[in-house]
Coordinates of C-alpha atoms in Angstrom, one line a residue:
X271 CA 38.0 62.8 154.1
X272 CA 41.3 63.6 152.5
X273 CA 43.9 65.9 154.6
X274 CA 42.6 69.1 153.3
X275 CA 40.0 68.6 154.2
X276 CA 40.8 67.8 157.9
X277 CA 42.6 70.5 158.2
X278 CA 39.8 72.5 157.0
X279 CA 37.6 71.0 159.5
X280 CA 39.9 71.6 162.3
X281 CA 40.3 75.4 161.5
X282 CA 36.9 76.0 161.7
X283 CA 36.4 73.8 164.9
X284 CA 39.4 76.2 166.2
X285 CA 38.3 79.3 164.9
X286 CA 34.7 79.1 166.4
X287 CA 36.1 78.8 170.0
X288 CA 33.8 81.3 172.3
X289 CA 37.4 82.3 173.9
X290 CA 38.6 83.6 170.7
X291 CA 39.1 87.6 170.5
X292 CA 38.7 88.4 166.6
X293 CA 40.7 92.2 165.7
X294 CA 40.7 93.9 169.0
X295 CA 42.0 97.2 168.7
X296 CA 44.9 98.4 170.3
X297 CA 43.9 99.7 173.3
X298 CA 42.1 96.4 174.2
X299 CA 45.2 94.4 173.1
X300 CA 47.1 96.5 175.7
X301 CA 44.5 96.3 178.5
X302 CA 44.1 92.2 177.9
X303 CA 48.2 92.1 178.0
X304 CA 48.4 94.0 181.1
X305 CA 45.3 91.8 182.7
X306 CA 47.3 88.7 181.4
X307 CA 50.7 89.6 182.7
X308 CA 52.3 89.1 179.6
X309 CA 54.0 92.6 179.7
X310 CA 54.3 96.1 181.2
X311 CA 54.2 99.8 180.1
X312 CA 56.7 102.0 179.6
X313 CA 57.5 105.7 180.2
X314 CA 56.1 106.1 177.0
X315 CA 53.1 103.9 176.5
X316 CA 54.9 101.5 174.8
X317 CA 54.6 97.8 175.7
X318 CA 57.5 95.6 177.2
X319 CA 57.9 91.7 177.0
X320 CA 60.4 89.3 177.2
X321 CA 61.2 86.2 174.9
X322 CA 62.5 83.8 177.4
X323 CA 64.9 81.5 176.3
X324 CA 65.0 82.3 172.4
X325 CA 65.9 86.3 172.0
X326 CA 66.2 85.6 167.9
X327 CA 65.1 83.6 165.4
X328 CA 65.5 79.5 165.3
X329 CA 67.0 78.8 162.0
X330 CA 67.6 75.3 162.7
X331 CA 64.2 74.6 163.5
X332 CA 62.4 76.1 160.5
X333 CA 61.1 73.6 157.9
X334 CA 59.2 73.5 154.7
X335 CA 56.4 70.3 154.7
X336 CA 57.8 68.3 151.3
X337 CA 55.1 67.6 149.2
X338 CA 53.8 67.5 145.9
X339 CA 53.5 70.9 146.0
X340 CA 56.9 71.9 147.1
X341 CA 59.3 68.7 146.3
X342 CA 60.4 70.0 142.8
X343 CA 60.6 73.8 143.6
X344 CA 62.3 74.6 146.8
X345 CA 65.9 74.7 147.3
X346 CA 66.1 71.9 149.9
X347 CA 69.0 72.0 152.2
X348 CA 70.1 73.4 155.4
X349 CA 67.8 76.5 155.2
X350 CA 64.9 74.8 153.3
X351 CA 64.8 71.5 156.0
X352 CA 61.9 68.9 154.6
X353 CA 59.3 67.9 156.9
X354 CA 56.6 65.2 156.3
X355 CA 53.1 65.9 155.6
X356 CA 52.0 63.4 158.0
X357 CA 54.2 64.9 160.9
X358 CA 53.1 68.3 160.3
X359 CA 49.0 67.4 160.5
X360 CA 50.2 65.6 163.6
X361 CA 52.1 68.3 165.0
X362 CA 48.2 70.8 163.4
X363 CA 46.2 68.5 165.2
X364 CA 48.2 68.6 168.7
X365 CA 48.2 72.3 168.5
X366 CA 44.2 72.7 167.5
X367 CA 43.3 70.7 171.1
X368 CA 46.1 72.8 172.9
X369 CA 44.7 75.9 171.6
X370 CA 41.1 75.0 172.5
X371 CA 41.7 74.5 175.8
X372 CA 43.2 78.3 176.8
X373 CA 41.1 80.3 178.3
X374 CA 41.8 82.9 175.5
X375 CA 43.6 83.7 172.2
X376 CA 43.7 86.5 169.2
X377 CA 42.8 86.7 165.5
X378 CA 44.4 89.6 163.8
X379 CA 43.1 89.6 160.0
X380 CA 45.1 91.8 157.8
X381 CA 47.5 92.1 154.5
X382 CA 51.0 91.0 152.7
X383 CA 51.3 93.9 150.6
X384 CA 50.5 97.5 150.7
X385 CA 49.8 97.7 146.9
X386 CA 46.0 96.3 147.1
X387 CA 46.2 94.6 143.6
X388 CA 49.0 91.9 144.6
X389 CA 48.8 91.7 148.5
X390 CA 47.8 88.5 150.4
X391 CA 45.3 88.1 153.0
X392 CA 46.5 86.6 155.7
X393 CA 45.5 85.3 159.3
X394 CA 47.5 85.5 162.4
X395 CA 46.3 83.1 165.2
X396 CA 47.9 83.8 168.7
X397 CA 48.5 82.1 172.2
X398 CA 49.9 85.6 173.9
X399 CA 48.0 88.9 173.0
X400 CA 51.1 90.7 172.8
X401 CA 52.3 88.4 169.5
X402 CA 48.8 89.8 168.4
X403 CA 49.5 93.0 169.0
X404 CA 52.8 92.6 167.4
X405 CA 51.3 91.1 164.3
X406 CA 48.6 94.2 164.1
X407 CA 51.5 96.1 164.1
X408 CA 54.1 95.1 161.7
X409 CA 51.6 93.7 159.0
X410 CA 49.0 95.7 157.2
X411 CA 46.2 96.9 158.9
X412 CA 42.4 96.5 157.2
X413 CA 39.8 98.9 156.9
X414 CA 36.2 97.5 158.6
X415 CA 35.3 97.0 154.2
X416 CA 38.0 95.1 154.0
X417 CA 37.4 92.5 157.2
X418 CA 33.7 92.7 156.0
X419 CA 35.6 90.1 152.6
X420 CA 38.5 89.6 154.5
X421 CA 39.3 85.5 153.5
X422 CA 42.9 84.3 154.6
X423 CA 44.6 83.2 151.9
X424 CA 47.4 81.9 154.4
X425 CA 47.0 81.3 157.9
X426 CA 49.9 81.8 161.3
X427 CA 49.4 79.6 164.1
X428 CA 52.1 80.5 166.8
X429 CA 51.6 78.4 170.5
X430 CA 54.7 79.8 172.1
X431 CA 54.0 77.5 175.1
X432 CA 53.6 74.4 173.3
X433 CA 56.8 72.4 173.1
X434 CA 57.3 69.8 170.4
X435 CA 58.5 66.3 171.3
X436 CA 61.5 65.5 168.4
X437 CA 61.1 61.6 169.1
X438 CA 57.3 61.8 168.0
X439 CA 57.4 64.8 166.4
X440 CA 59.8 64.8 163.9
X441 CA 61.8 68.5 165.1
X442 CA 65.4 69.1 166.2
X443 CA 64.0 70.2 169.4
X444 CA 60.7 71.6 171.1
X445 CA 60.6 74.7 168.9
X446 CA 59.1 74.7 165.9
X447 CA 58.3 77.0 162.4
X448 CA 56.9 74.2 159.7
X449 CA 55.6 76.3 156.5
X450 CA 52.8 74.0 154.4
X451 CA 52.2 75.5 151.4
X452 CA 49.8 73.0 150.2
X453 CA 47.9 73.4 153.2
X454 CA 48.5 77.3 153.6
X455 CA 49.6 77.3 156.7
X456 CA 52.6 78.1 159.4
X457 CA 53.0 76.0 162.7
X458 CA 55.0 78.0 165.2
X459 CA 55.9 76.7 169.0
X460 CA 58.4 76.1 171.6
X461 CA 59.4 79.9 170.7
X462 CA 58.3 83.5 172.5
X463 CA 60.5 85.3 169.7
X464 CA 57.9 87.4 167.4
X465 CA 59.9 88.0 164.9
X466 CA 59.8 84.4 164.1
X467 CA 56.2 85.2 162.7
X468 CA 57.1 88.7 160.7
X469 CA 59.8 86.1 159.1
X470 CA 57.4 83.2 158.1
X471 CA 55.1 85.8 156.3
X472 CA 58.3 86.7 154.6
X473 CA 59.5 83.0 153.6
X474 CA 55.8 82.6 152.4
X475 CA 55.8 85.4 149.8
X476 CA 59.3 84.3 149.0
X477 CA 57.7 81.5 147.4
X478 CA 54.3 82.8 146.5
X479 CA 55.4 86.3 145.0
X480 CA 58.2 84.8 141.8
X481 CA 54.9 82.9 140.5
X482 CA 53.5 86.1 140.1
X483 CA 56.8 87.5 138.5
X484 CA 57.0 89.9 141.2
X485 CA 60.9 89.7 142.6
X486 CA 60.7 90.0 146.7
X487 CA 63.7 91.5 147.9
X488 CA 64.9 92.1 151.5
X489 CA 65.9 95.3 151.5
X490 CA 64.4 99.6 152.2
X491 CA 63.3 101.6 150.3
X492 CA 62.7 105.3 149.8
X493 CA 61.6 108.0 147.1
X494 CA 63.0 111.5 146.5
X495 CA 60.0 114.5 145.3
X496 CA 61.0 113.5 141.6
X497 CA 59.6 110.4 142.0
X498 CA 62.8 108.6 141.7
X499 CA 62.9 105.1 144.0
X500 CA 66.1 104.0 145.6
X501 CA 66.7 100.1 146.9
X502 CA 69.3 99.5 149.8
X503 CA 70.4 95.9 150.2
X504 CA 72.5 95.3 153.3
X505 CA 72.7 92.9 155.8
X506 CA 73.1 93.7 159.7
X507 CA 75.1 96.3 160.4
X508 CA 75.6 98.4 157.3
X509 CA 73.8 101.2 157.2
X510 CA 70.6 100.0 155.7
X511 CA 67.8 101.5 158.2
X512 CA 70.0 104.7 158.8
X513 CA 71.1 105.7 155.2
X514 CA 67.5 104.8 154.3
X515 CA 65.8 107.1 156.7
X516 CA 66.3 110.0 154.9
X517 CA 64.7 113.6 155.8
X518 CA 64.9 114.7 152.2
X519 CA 63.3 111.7 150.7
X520 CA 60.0 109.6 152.2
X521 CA 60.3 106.2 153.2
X522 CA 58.2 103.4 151.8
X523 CA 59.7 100.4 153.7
X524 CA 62.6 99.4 155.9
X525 CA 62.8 95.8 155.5
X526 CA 60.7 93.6 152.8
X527 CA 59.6 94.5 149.5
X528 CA 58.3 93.4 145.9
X529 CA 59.1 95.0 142.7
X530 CA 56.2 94.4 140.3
X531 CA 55.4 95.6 136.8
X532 CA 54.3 98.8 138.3
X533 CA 56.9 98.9 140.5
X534 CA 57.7 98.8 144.1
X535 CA 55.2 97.9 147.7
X536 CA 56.4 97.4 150.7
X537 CA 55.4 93.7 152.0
X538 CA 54.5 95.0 155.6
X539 CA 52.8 98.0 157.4
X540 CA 54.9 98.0 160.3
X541 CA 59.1 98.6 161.6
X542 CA 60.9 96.0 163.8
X543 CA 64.2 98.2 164.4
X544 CA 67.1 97.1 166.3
X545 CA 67.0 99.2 169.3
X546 CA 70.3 98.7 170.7
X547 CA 72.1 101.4 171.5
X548 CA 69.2 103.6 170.2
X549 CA 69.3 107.6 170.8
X550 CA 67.3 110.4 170.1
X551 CA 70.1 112.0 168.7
X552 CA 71.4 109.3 166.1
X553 CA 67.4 108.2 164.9
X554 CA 65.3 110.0 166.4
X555 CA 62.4 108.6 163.8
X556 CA 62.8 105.1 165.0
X557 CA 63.1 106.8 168.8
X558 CA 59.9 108.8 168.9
X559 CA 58.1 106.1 167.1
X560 CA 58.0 104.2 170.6
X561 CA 55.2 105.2 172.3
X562 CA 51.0 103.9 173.2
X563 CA 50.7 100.6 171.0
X564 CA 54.7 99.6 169.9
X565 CA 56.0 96.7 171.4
X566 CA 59.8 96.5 173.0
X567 CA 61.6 93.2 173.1
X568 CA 63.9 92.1 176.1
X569 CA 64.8 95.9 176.5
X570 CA 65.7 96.9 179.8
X571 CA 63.9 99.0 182.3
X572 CA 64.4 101.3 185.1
X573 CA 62.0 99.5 187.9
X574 CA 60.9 102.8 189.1
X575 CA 60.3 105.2 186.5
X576 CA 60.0 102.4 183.6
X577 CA 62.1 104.5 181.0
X578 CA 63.8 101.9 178.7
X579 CA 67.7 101.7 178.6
X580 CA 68.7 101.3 175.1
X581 CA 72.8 100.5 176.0
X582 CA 71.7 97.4 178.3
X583 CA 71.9 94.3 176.5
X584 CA 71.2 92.2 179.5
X585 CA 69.0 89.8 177.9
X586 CA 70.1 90.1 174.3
X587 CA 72.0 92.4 172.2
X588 CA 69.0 91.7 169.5
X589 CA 66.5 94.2 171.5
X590 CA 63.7 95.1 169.0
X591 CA 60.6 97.7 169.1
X592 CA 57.6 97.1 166.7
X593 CA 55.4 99.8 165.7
X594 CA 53.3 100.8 162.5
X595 CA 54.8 102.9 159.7
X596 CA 52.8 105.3 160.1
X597 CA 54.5 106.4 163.5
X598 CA 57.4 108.0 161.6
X599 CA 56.3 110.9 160.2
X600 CA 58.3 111.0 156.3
X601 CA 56.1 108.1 154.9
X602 CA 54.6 107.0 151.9
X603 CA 51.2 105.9 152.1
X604 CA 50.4 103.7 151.1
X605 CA 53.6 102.6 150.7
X606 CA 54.5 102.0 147.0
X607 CA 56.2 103.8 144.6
X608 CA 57.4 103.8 140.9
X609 CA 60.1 101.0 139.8
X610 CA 63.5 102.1 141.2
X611 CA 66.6 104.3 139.5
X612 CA 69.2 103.5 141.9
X613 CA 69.8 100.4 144.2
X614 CA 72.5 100.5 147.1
X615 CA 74.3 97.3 147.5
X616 CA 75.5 98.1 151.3
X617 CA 78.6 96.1 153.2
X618 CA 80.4 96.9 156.1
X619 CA 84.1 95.3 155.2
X620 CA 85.9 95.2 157.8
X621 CA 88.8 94.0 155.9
X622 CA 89.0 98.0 154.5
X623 CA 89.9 96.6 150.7
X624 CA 86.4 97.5 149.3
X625 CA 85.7 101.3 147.6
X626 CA 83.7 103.2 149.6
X627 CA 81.5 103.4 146.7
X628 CA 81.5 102.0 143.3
X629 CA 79.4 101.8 140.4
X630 CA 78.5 97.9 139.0
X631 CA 77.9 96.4 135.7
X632 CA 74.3 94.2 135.5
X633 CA 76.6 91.1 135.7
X634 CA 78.4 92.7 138.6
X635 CA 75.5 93.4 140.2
X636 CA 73.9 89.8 139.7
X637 CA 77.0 88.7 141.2
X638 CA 77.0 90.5 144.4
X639 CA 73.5 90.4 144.8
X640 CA 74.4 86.6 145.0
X641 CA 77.4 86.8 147.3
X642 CA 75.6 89.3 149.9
X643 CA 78.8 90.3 151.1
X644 CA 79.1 91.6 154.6
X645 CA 81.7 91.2 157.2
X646 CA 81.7 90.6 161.3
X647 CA 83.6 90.9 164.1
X648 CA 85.5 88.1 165.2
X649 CA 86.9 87.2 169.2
X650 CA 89.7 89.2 170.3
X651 CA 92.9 86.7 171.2
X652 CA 95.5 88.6 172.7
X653 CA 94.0 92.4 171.8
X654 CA 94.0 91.2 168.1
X655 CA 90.6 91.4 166.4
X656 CA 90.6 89.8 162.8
X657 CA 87.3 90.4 160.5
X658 CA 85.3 87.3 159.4
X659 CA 83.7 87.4 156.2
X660 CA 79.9 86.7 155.8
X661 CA 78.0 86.0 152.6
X662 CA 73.9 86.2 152.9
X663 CA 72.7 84.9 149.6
X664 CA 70.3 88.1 147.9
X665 CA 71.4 89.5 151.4
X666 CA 68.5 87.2 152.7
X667 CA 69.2 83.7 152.4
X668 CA 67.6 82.4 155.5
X669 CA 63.8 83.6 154.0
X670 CA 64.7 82.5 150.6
X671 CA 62.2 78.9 149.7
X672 CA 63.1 79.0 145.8
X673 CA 67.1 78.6 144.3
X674 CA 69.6 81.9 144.8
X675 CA 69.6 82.5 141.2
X676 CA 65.7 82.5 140.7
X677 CA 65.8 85.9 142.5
X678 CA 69.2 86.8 140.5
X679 CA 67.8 86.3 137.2
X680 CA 65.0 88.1 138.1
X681 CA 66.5 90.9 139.2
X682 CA 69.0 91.1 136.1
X683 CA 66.0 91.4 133.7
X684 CA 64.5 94.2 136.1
X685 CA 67.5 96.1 135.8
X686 CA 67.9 95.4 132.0
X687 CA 64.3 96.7 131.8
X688 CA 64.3 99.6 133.6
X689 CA 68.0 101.1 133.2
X690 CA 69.0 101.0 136.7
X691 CA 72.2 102.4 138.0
X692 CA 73.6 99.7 140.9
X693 CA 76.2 100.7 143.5
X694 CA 78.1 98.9 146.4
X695 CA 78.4 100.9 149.1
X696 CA 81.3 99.8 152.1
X697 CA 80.1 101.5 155.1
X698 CA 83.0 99.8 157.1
X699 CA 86.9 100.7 157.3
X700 CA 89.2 102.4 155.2
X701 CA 93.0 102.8 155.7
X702 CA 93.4 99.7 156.9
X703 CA 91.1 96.6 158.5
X704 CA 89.7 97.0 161.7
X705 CA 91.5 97.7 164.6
X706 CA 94.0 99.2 162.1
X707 CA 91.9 102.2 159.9
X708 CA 88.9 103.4 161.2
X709 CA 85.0 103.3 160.3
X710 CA 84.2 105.1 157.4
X711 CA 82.9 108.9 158.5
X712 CA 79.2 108.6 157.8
X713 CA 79.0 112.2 156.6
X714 CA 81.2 110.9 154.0
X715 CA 79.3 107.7 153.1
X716 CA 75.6 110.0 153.0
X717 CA 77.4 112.3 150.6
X718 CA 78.2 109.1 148.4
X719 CA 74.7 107.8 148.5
X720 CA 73.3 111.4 147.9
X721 CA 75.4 112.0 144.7
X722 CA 74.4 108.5 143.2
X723 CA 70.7 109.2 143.9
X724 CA 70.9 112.7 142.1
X725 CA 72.4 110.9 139.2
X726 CA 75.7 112.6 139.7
X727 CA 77.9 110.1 139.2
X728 CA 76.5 108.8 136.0
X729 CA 78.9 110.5 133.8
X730 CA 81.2 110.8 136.4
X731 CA 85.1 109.6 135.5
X732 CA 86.2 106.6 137.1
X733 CA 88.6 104.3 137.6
X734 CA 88.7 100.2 137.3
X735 CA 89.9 98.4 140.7
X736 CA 92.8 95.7 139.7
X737 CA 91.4 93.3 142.0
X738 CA 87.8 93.6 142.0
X739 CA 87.5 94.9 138.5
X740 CA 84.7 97.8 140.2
X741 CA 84.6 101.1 138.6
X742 CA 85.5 103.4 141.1
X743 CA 84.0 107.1 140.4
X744 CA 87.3 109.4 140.7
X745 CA 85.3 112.3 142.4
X746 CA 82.3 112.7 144.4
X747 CA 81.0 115.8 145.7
X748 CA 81.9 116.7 149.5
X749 CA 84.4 113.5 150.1
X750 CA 88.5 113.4 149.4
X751 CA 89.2 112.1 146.6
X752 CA 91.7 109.8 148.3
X753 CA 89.3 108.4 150.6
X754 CA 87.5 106.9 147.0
X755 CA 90.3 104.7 146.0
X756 CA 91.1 102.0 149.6
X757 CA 94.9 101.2 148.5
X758 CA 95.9 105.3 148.8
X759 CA 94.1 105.5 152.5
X760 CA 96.5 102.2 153.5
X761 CA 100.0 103.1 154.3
X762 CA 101.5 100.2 154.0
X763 CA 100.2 99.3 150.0
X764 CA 101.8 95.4 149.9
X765 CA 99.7 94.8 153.2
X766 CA 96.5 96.3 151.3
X767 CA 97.2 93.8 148.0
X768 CA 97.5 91.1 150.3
X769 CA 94.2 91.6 152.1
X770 CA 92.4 92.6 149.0
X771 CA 93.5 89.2 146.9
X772 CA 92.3 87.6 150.3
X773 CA 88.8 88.9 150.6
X774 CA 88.8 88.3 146.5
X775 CA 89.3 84.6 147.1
X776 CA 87.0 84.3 149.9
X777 CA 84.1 85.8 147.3
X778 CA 85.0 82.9 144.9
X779 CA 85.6 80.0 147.1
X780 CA 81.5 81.4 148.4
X781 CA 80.2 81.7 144.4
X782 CA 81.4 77.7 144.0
X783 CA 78.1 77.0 145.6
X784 CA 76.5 78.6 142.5
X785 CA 77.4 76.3 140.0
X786 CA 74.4 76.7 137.6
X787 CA 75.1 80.6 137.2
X788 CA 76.4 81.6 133.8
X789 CA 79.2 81.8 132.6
X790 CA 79.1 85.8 131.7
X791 CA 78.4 86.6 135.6
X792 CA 80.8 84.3 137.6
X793 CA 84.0 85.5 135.0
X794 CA 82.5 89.1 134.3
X795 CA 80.8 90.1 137.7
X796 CA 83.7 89.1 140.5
X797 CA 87.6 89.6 141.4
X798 CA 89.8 89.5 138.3
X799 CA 92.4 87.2 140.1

């Protein structure tokens, strides 16, 4: 019997278990995590859990198996770690038995993909029946005709309270996510954090969707009543979810998409927002969407009256809530749309040398769509606080299986083929870094974004940037024209130079890494010194 066909054999020696609950509905997901003790409910229905010891994701434990399969197409390194094929049907095998003996566990059956032509069926296999319930709710849902063919084309396996043992095992430590794609399958343990599983599905169709030229892209996406799609790229931080969420356009997505021949789907059927700090006031989409059947992560609680406090980062800053798409009401659904006219390349630069808007060339564009520029707050020594810049490759690069410029190149010949417009957007500070200038008014920033989705600023006049060589649009509708060009909001202009050429240099020193990249982007898409 080869190893296929072991594994094969094991599944269905797993899946047959008695104690296996197969697509329970929400309601019973909730009752069997109350019963359990694996959460509580809050003021408003919603359930609450807690991750333990990991809060966020595990990059250092994530691995790809190496194989015949994978050995000459992944990007191996630090992100793509190799892991042996015998080590991870070792690691299958353990967590088969472990499984078998609970006295329960979940099957949610369901989708990669809203558009029904390209998605991926997938299987989500669960220790806790919260993960389950988290899985129900952030992938997409099937009808009962679809479970009645429903065949996983890739399978989840997540044992939060199995622990790995690195001298046998082959991990880092006890936590575990091991992605085989000969064998179709992810390995999760050692790790209460859910998102870990929304990820995997993520990494997978990373690989799987580029085979099917379809670009995946981490980013939202939205549609105005013309039809017309918008992309916003952006790491944590700069707007993405917020300028995205849109009242006078519908949402398709918030986080993962692919951009097909016919154009745009959203990967999942579900939100996992950052709830930190969350208000009615500021998103009150993302707010009211908490209720009977979303999850909350490591948010705190008042004991009594079990209302969630949003500022308390007690356990983690990264507090998360999980609910369907459908629970915010200015939706597409399904959620696809037409191929895009705009995309928003979003950073926060909190070195305040960036335009607050700009308009880029393809090669630009391919170039910063490489460099997924954002930038972070560094320690305060001595009331000082000095920005740190941070470069995401495709503003993704933990999820990315495949070389940087696979998705580059692919997203230069979309843009070739259907005319987009690119823009970087800074959401971050203008007349002068931070603790110097100040955030950029959001009013300002919506009125950019708003302008370059009407097409307004296609014929607008503009003017080139000496050190990053972007064309910066002289005028836009409802902001000061000053405010457009960064070197007129700093007082002091030879301070402004300085940080600008240093920022510039910290974008090349980052683009060394991509040494197989032509020519025509690495001169003609970054700094000009």
């Amino acid at each position: 019997m080869n190893s296929v066909d072991l594994i094969n054999e094991k599944m269905t020696t797993l899946l047959n278990q008695e104690h296996f609950h197969y697509n329970l509905s929400v309601p019973s997901l909730v009752e069997k995590i109350l019963l359990r003790n694996e959460g509580i409910l809050t003021s408003t229905g919603a359930i609450r859990a807690e991750t333990g010891k990991y809060t966020g994701r595990s990059p250092k434990d994530k691995y790809i198996v190496k194989d015949s399969t994978t050995t000459d197409h992944v990007d191996w390194g630090k992100v793509n770690q190799p892991f042996s094929s015998a080590k991870f049907e070792q690691l299958y095998q353990k967590i088969v038995e472990y499984l078998t003996q609970k006295d329960e566990a979940f099957v949610f059956d369901g989708f990669a993909g809203a558009d029904s032509s390209r998605r991926m069926a997938i299987r989500v296999i669960n220790e806790y029946a919260w993960h389950n319930l988290f899985a129900r709710q952030l992938f997409i849902r099937p009808t009962e005709e679809d479970l009645a063919t429903h065949t996983p084309e890739f399978t989840v396996i997540s044992a939060p309270t199995f622990k790995a043992d690195p001298r046998t095992d082959g991990t880092n430590s006890e936590t575990f996510i091991i992605i085989s794609f000969e064998k179709r399958i992810v390995l999760i343990g050692g790790t209460e954090y859910a998102g870990e599983m929304k990820k995997a599905i993520f990494s997978v169709m990373n690989y799987v969707l580029p085979q099917q030229d379809i670009l995946p892209m981490h980013c939202s996406a939205n549609v105005g009543a013309n039809g017309d799609v918008a992309l916003f790229f952006g790491l944590s931080g700069t707007g993405k979810t917020t300028l995205s969420a849109d009242p006078d356009r519908k949402l398709i997505g918030d986080d993962e998409h692919g951009w097909s021949d016919s154009g745009v789907f959203n990967i999942e059927g579900g939100c996992y927002a950052k709830c930190i700090s969350l208000s009615k006031e500021k998103e009150p989409q993302i707010y009211n969407a908490i209720r009977f059947g979303s999850v909350l992560e490591n948010v705190m609680l008042d004991g009594e009256t079990r209302v969630a406090d949003y500022e308390d980062g007690f356990l983690t800053e990264n507090t998360r809530a999980a609910y369907p798409i459908d629970s915010i009401d200015n939706i597409v659904s399904p959620s696809v749309g037409g191929h895009p006219t705009s995309i928003i390349f979003l950073t926060a630069d909190a070195f305040g040398v960036l335009p607050p808007i700009s308009k880029l060339t393809k090669e630009q564009a391919m170039y910063h769509f490489l460099s997924g520029y954002t930038s972070k707050l560094a320690g305060t020594e001595r009331g000082v606080t000095s920005p740190e810049a941070t470069f995401s490759t495709c503003f993704g690069s933990p999820f990315l299986p495949l070389p940087a410029t696979t998705y580059a190149n692919m997203l230069g010949k979309l843009i070739d083929q259907h005319h987009v417009q690119v823009y970087l957007v800074n959401t971050g500070w203008t007349g002068g870094e931070y603790s110097v200038g100040e955030r950029m008014k959001l009013k300002y920033t919506r009125a950019m974004v708003h302008a370059a989705l009407k097409g307004e600023l296609l014929q607008t006049e503009t003017v080139k940037g000496d050190i990053f060589g972007l064309e910066i649009p002289l005028r836009v509708p409802g902001v000061p024209d000053d405010v457009l060009q960064p070197a007129k909001t700093w007082v002091d202009q030879s301070a402004y130079y300085i940080k600008a050429k240093e920022l510039a240099l910290k974008f090349k020193d980052n683009f060394k890494q991509f040494s197989n990249v032509s020519e025509e982007i690495s001169k003609k898409g970054g700094p000009l010194v």
